[in-house]
Tab-separated table of C-alpha atoms in Angstrom:
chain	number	residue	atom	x	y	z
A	1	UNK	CA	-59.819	-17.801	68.558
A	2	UNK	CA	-62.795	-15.713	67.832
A	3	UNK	CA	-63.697	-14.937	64.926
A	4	UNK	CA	-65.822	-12.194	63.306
A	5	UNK	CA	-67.219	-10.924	60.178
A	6	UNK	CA	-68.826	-8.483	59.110
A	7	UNK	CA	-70.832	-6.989	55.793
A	8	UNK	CA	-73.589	-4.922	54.997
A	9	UNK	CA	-73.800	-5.473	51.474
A	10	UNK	CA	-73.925	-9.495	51.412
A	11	UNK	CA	-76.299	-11.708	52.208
A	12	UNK	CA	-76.225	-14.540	55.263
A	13	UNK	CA	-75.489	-16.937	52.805
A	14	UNK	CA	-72.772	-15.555	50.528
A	15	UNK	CA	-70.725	-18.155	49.025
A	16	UNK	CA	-67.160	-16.633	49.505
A	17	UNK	CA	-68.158	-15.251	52.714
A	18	UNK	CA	-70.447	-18.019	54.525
A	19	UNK	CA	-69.324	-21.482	53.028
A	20	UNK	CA	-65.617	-20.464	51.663
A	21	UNK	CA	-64.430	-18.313	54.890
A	22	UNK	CA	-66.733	-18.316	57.897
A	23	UNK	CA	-67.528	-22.331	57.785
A	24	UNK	CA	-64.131	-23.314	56.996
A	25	UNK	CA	-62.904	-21.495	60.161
A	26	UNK	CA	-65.604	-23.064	62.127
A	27	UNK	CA	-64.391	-26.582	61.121
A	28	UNK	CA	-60.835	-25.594	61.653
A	29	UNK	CA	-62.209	-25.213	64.974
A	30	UNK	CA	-62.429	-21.484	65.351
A	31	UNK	CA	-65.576	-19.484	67.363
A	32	UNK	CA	-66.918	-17.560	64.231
A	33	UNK	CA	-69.967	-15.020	64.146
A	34	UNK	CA	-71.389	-13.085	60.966
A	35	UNK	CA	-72.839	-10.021	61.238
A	36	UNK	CA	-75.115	-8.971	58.251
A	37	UNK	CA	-78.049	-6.979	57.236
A	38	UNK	CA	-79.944	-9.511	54.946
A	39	UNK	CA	-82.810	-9.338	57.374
A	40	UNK	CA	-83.163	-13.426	57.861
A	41	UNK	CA	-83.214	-14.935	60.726
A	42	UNK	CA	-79.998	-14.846	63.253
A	43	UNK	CA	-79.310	-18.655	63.812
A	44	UNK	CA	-76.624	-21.316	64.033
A	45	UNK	CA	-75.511	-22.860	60.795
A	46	UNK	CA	-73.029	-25.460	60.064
A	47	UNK	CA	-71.288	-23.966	63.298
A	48	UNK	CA	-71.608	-20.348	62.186
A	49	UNK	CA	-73.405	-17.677	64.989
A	50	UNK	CA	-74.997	-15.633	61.893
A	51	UNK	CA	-76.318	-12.441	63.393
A	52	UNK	CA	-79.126	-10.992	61.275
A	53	UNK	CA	-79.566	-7.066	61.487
A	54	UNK	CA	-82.526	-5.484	59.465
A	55	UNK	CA	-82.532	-4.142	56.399
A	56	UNK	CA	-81.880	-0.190	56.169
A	57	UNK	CA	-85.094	-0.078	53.720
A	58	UNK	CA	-86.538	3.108	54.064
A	59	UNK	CA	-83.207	4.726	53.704
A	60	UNK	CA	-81.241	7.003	51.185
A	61	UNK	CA	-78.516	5.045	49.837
A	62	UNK	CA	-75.769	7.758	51.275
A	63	UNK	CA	-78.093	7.297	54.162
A	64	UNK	CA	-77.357	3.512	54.717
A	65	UNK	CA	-73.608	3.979	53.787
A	66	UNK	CA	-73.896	6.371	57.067
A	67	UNK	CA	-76.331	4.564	59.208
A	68	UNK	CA	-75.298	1.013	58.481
A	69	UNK	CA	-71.384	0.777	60.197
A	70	UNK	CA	-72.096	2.606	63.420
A	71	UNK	CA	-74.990	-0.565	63.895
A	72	UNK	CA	-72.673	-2.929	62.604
A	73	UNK	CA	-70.174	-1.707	64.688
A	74	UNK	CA	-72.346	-1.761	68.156
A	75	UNK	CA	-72.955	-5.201	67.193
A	76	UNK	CA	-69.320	-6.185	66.615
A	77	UNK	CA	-68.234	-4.266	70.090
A	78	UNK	CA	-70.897	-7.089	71.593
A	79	UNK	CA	-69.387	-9.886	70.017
A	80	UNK	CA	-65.857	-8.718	71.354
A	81	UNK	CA	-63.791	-10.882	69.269
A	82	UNK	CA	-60.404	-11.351	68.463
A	83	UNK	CA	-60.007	-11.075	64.767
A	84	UNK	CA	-62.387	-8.688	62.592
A	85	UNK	CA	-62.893	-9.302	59.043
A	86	UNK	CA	-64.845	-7.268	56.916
A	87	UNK	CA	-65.951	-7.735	53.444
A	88	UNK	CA	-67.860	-3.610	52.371
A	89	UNK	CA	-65.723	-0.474	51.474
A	90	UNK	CA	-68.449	1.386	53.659
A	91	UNK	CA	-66.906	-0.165	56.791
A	92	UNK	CA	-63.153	0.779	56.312
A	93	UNK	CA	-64.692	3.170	59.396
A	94	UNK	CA	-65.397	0.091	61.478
A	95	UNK	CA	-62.217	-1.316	60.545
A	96	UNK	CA	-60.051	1.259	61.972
A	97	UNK	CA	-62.104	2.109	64.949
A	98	UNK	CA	-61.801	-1.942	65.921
A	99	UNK	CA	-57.871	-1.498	65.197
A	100	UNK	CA	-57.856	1.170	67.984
A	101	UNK	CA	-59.244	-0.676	70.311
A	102	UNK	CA	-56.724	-3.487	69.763
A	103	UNK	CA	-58.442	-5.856	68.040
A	104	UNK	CA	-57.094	-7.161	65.016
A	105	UNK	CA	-58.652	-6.805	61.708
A	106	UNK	CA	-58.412	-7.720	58.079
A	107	UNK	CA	-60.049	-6.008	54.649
A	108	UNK	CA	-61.661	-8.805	52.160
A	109	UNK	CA	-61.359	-6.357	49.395
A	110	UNK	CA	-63.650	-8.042	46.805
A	111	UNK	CA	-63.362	-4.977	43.970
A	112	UNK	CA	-60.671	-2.720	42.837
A	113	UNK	CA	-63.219	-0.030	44.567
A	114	UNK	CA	-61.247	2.787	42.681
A	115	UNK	CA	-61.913	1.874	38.963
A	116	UNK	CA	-65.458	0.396	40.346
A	117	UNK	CA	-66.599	3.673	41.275
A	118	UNK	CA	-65.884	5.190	37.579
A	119	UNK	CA	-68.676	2.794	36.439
A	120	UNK	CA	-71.210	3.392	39.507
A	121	UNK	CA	-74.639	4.935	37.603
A	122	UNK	CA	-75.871	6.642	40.643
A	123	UNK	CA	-72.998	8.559	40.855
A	124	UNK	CA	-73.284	11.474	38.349
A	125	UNK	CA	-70.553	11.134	35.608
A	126	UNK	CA	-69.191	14.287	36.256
A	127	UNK	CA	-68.478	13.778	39.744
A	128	UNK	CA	-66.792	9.426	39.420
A	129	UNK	CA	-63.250	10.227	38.652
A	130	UNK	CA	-63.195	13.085	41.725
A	131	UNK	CA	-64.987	10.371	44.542
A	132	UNK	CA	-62.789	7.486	42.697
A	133	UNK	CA	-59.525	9.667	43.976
A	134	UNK	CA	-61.234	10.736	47.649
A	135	UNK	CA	-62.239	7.132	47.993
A	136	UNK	CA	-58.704	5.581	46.890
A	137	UNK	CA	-56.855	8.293	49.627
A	138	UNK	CA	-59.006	7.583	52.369
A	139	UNK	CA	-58.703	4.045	51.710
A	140	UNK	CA	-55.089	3.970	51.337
A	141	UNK	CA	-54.464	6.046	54.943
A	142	UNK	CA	-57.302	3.226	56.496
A	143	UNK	CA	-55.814	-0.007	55.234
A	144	UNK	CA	-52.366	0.896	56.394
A	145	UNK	CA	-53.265	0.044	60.273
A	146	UNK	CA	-54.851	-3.224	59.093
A	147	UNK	CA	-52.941	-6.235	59.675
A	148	UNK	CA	-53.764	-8.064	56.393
A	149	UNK	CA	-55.407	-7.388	53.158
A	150	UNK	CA	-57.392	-10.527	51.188
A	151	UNK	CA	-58.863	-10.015	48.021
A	152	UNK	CA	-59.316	-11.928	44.402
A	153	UNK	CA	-57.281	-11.406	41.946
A	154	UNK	CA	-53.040	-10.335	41.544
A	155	UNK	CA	-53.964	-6.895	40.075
A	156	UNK	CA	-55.837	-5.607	43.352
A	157	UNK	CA	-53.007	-7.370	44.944
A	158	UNK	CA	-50.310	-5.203	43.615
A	159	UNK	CA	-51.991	-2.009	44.329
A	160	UNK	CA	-52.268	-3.245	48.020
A	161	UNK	CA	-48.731	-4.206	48.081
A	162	UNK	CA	-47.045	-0.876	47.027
A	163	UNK	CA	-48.637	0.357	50.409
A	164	UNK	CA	-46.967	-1.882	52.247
A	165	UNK	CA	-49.996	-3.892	53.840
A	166	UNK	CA	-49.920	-7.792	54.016
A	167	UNK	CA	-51.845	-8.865	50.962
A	168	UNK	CA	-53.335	-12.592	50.557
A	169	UNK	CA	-55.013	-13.613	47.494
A	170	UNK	CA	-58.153	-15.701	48.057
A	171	UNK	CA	-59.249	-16.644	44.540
A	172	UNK	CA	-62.911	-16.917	43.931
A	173	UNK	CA	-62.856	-20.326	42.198
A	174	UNK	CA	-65.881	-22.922	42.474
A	175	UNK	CA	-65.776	-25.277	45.096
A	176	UNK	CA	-64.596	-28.914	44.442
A	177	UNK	CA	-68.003	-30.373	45.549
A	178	UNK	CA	-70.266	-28.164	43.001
A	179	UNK	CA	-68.338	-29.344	39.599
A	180	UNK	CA	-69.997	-32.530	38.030
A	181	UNK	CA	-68.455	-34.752	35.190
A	182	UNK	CA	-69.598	-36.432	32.733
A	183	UNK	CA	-68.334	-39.285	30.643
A	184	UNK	CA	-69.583	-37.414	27.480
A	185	UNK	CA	-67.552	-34.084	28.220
A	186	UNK	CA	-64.836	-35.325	25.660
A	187	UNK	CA	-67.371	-35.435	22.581
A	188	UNK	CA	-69.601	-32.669	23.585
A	189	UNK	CA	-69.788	-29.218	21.299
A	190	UNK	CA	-67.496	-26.348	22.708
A	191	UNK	CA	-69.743	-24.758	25.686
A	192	UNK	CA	-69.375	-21.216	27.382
A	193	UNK	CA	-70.503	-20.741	30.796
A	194	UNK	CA	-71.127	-17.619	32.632
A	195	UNK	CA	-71.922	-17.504	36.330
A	196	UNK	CA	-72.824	-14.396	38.285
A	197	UNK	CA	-74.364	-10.761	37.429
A	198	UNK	CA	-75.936	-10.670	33.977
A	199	UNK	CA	-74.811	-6.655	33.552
A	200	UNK	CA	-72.806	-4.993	31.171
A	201	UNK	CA	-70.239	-3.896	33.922
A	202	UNK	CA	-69.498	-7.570	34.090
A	203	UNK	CA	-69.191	-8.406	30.348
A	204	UNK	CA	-72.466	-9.476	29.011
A	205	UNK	CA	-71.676	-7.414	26.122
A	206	UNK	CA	-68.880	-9.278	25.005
A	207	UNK	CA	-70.300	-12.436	25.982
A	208	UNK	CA	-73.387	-11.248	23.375
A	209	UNK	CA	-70.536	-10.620	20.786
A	210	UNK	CA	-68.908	-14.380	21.466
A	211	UNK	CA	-72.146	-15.913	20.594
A	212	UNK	CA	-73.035	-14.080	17.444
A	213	UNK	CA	-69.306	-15.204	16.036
A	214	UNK	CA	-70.010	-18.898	17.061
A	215	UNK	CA	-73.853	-18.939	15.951
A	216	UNK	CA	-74.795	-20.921	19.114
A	217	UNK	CA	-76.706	-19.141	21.837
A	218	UNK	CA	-74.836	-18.547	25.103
């Protein structure tokens, strides 16, 4: 089967996207391309046909929501695979344009996009909770052609459920290969470890407020 997926937003290398769901199709023995616009070079890797577009930089960034799909899309159309899996809100578009033509095609919905938007700075405040609901209806009347819905957590699940869409939950937990142990891990002091985004949007507030109760640094 042939495999494709797509993202505008994500780079060539994306953990979840590259090494957790494009390369473990390839070693299942699937044909598997990814389309992104990290600007690197388009190449083979670990049995992956990564297709490179360039970066939108001089663009607006309503422009590149606009501009971005319809060249991911004439891309895609090229490519002429069987399954389409997409991993940006932008390209719920693409998404339903490839389910008209047949081709079947699943949402990685990495955010509850909704309650994201209410936090989005270049949005003006006054305008979030009015594109939060225009988003959430136009995304509701795209994902119910789709023929499955992944995403990363139970509560994003449930919202896709109620709509009636296939929903499977692909956790975003570290791969067995990157943990290391160590014989001292019984005696050593209680540790927190935070990995991703260092924004307040993802907690470092609260991770700031865990460390001044316990006195260590983070």
């Amino acid at each position: 089967m042939k495999v494709c997926h797509l993202t505008t937003l994500h780079s060539s290398t994306d953990t979840r996207i590259f090494i957790k769901e494009c390369v473990t199709l390839a070693r299942a023995g699937h044909g598997v391309s990814l389309i992104c616009m990290d600007g690197s070079t388009s190449r083979i890797d670990r049995g992956v046909h990564i297709v490179s577009l360039p970066r939108l930089e001089s663009s607006g960034r309503i422009a590149k929501m606009r501009r971005a799909p319809k060249l991911l899309l004439a891309k895609a159309l090229e490519i002429d695979a069987d399954v389409y899996h997409f991993h940006d809100p932008e390209l719920l578009s693409v998404g339903v344009d490839l389910k008209k033509r047949g081709k079947i095609v699943i949402y990685d919905s990495h955010e509850d996009v909704p309650q994201q938007i209410l936090t989005k700075p270049w949005i003006p405040r006054y305008m979030r909770k009015l594109v939060s609901l225009i988003y959430s209806r136009v995304e509701e009347r795209a994902v119910s052609a789709f023929d499955c819905i992944i995403t990363v957590n139970e509560p994003i699940a449930k919202r896709f459920r109620a709509l009636g869409v296939p929903v499977v939950i692909l956790y975003n937990y570290p791969l067995l290969d990157d943990i290391g142990y160590a014989d001292t891990y019984i005696d050593r002091s209680p540790l927190i470890c935070y990995v991703g985004n260092i924004t307040k949007l993802r907690g470092v507030d609260r991770l700031a407020e865990v460390a001044k109760l316990t006195g260590d640094p983070l």
